[in-house]
PDB file of C-alpha atoms and ligand atoms in Angstrom:
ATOM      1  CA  UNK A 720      32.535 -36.863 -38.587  1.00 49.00           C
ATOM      2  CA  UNK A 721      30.673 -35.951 -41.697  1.00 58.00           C
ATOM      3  CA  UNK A 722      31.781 -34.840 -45.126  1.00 66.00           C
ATOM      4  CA  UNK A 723      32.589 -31.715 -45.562  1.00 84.00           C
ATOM      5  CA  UNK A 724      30.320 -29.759 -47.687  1.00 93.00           C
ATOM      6  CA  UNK A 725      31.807 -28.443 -50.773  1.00 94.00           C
ATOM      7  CA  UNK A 726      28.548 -26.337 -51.473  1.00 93.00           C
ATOM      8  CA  UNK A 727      28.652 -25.100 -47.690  1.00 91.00           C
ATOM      9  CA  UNK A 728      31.964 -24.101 -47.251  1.00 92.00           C
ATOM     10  CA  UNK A 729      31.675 -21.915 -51.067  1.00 94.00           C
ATOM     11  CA  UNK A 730      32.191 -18.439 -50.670  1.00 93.00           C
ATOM     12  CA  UNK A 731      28.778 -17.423 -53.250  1.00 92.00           C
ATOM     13  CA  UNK A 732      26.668 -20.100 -51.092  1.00 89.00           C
ATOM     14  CA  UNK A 733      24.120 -17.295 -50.449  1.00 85.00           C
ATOM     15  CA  UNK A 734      23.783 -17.129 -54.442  1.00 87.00           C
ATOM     16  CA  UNK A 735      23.569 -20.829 -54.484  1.00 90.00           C
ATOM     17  CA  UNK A 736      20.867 -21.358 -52.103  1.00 86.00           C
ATOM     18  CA  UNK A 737      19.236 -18.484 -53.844  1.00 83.00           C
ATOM     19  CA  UNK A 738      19.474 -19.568 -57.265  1.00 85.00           C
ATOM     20  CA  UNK A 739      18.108 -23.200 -55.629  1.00 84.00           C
ATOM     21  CA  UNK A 740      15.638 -21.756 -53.719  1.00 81.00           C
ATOM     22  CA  UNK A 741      14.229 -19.862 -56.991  1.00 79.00           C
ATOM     23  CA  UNK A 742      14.451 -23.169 -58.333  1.00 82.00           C
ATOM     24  CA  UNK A 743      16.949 -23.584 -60.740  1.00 86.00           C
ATOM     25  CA  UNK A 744      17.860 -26.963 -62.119  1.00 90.00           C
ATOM     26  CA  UNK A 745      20.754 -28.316 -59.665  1.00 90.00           C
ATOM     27  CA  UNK A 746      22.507 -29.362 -62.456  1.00 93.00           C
ATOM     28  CA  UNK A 747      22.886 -25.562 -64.186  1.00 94.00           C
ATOM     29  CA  UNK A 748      23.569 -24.448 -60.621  1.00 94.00           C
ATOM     30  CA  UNK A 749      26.777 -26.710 -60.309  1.00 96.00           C
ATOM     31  CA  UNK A 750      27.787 -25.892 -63.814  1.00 96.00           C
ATOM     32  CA  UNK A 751      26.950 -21.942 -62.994  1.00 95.00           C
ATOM     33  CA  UNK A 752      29.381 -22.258 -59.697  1.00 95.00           C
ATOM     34  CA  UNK A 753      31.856 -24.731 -61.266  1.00 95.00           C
ATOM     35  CA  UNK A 754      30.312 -27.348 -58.536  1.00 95.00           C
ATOM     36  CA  UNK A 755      29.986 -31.033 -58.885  1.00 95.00           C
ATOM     37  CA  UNK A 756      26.036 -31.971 -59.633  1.00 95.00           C
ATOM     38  CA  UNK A 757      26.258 -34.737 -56.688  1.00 95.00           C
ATOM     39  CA  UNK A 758      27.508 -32.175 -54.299  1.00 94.00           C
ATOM     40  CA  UNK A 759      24.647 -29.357 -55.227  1.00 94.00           C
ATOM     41  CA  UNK A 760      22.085 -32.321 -55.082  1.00 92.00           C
ATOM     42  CA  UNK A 761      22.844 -33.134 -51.424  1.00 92.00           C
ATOM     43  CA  UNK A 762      23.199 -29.722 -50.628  1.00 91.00           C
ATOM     44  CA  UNK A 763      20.169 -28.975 -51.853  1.00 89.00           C
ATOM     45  CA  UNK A 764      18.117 -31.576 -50.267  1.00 87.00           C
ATOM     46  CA  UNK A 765      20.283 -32.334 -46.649  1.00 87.00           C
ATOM     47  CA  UNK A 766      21.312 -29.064 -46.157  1.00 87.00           C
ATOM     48  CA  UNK A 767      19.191 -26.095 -47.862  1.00 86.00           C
ATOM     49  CA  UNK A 768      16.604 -26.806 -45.319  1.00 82.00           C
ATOM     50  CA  UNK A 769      18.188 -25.515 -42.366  1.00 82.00           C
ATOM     51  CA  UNK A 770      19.507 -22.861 -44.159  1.00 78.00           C
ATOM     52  CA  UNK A 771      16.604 -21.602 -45.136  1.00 79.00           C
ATOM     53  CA  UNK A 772      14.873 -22.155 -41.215  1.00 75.00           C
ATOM     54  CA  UNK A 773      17.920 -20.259 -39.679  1.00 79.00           C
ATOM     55  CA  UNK A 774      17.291 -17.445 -42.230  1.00 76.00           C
ATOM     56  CA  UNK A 775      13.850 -17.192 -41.314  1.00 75.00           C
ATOM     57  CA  UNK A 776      14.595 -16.809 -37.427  1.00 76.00           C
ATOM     58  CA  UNK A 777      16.991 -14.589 -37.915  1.00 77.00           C
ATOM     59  CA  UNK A 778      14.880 -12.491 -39.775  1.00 77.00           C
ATOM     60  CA  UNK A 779      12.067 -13.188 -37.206  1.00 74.00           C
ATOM     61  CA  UNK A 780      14.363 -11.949 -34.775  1.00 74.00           C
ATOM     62  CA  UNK A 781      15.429  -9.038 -36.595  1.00 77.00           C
ATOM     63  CA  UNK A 782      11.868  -7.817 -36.944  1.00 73.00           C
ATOM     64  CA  UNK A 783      10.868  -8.586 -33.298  1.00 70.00           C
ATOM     65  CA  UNK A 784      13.931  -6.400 -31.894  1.00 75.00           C
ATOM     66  CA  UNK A 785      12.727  -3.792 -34.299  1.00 78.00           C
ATOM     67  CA  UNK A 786       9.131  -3.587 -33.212  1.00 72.00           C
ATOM     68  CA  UNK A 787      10.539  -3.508 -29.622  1.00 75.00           C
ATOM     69  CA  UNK A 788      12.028  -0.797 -30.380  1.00 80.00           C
ATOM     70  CA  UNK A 789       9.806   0.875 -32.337  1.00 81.00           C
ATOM     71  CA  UNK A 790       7.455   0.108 -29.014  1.00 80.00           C
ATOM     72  CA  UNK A 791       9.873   1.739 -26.984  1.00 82.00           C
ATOM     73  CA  UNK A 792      10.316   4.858 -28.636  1.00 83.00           C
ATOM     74  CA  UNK A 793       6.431   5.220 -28.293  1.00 84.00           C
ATOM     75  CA  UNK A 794       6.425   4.649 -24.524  1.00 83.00           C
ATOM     76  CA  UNK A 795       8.957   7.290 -23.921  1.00 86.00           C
ATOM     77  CA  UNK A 796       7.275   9.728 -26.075  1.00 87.00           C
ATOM     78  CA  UNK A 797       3.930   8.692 -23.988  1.00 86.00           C
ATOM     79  CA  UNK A 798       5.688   9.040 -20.790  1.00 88.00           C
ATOM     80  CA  UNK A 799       6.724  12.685 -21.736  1.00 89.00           C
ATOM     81  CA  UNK A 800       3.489  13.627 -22.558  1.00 89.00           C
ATOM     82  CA  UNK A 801       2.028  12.088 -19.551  1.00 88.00           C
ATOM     83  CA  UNK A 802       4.646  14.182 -17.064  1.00 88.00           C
ATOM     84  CA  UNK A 803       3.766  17.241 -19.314  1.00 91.00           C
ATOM     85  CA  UNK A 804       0.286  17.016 -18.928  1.00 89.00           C
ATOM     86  CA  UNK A 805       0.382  16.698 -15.043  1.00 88.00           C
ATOM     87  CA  UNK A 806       2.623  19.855 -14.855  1.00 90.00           C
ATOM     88  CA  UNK A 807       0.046  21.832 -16.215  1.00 92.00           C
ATOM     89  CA  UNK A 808      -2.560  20.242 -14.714  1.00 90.00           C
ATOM     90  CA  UNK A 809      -4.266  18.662 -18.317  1.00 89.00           C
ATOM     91  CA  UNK A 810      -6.030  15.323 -17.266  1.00 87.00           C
ATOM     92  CA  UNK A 811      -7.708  14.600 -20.385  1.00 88.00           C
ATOM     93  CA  UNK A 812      -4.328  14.712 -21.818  1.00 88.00           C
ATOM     94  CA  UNK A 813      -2.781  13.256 -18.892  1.00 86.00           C
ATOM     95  CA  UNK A 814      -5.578  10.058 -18.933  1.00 86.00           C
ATOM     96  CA  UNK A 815      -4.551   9.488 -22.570  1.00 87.00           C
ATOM     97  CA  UNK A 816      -1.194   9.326 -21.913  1.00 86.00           C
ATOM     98  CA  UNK A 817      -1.926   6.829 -19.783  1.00 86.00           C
ATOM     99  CA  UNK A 818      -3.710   4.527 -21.452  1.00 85.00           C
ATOM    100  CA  UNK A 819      -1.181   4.616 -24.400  1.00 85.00           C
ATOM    101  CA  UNK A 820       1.476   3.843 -21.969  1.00 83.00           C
ATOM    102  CA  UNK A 821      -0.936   0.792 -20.845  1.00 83.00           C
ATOM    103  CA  UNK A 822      -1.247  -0.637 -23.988  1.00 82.00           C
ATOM    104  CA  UNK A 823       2.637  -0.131 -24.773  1.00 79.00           C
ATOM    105  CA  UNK A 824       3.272  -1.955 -21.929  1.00 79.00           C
ATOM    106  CA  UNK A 825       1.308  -4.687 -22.787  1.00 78.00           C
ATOM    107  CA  UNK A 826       2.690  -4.765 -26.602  1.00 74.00           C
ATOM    108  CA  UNK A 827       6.075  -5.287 -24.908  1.00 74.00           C
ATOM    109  CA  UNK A 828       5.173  -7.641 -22.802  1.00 74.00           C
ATOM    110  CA  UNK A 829       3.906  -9.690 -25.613  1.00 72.00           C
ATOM    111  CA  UNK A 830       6.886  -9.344 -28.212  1.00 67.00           C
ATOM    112  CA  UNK A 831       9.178  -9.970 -25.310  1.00 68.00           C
ATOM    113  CA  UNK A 832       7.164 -13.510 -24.531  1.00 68.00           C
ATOM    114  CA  UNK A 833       7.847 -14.053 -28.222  1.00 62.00           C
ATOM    115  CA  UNK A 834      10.849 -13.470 -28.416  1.00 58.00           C
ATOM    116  CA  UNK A 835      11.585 -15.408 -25.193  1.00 58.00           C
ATOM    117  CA  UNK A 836       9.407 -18.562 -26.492  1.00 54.00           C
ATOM    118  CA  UNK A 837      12.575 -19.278 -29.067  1.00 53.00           C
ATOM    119  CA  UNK A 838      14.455 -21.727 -27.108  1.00 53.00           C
ATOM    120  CA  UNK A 839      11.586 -23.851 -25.870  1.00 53.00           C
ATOM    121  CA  UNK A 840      12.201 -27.388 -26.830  1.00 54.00           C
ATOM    122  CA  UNK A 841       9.060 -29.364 -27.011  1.00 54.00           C
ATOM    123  CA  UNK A 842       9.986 -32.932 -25.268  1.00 52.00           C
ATOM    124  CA  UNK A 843       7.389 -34.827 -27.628  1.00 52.00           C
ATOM    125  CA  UNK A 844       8.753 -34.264 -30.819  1.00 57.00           C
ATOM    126  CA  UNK A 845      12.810 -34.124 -29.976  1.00 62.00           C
ATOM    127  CA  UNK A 846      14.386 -37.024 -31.966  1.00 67.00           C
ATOM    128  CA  UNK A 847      16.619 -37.697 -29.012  1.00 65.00           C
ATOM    129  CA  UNK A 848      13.202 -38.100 -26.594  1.00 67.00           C
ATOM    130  CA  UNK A 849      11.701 -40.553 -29.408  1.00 69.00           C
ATOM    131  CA  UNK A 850      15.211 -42.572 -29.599  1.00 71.00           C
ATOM    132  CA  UNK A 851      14.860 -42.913 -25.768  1.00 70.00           C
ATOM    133  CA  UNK A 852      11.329 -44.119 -25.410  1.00 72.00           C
ATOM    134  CA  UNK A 853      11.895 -46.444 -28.428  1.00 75.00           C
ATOM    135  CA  UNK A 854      14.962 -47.898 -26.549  1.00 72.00           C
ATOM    136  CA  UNK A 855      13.324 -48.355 -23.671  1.00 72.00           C
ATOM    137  CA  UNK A 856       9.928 -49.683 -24.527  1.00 73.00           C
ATOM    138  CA  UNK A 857      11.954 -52.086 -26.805  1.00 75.00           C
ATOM    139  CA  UNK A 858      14.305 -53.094 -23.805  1.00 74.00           C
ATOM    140  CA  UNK A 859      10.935 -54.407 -21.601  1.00 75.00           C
ATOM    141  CA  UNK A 860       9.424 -56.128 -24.486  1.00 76.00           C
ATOM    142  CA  UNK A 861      10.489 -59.596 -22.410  1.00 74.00           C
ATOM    143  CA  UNK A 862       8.978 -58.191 -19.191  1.00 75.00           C
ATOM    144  CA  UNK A 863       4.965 -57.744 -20.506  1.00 77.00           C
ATOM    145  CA  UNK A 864       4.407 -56.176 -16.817  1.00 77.00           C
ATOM    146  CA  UNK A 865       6.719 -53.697 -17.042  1.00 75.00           C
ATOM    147  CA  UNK A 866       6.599 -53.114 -20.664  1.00 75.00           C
ATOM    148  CA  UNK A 867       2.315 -52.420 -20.090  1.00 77.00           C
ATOM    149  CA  UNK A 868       3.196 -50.223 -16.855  1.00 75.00           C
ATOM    150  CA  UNK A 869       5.804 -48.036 -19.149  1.00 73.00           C
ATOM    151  CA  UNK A 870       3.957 -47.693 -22.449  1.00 74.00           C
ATOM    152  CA  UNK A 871       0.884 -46.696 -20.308  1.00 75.00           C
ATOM    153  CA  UNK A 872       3.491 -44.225 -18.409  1.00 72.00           C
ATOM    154  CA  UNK A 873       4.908 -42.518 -21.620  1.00 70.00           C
ATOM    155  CA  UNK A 874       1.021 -42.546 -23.214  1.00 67.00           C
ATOM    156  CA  UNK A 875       0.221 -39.894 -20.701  1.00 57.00           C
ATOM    157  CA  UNK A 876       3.663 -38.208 -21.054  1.00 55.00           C
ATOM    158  CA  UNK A 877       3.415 -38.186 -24.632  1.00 46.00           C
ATOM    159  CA  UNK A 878      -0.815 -37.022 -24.570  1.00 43.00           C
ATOM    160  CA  UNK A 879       0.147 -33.815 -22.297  1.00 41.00           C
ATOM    161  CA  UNK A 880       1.393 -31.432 -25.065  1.00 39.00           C
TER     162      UNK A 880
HETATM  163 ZN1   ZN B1912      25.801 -28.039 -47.931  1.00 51.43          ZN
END
């Protein structure tokens, strides 16, 4: 069980990731939030990080779902043109309605493949997938046959991404 974070669990820790992310000297940030300079240093360097890479997607996230909607609100307004049009018999109008609707369609499709690309974990660079194949090309180091047979195995797993 790790330490709890004294920086973490502080209710201004948005201020002090800001004030570290702006780059202010650890040291006046501890003294600033009545922090010890140990626990702001660790913070800063074990834990700011992640922060900062969960802001981001969240923010990604944020703007994706606002484009979508944005996206949306066209295609609607497309698909009421396009039924107006046909009512009254305007094609021109009608055709460009179309076409609009087309290309919303395809905008959609792509920020919803974006946003659906998130959870994708790539097997080749997950820590737990290099602690495996370590383990086990380590374990058949006394059986050369194997161990060549394996390493060649996982070289072609590993060259596919
Ligand atoms: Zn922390």
């Amino acid at each position: 069980m790790p330490r709890r974070c004294t920086v973490c669990d502080h209710p201004e820790r948005h201020s002090i990731d800001e004030a570290l992310v702006s780059g202010a000297p650890y040291r006046s940030v501890a003294k600033r939030f009545g922090l010890s300079e140990s626990a702001v240093y660790r913070h800063k360097t074990e834990h700011l990080p992640t922060h900062l890479l969960k802001a981001r997607e969240v923010e990604e996230v944020a703007h994706a779902d606002d484009l979508l909607e944005q996206v949306r609100h066209l295609q609607t307004h497309a698909l009421d043109i396009l039924e107006r049009a046909e009512k009254v018999g305007d094609l021109r109008t009608a055709l460009t309605a179309i076409s609009q609707a087309r290309g919303n369609l395809e905008l959609l499709g792509k920020l919803a493949g974006q946003l659906d690309e998130r959870p994708v974990v790539n097997l080749n660079v997950s820590t737990e997938w290099l602690e495996l194949r370590t383990v086990i090309v380590g374990a058949l180091e006394p059986h050369p046959a194997a161990h060549t047979a394996v390493v060649k195995a996982l070289g072609g797993v590993g060259s596919s991404g």
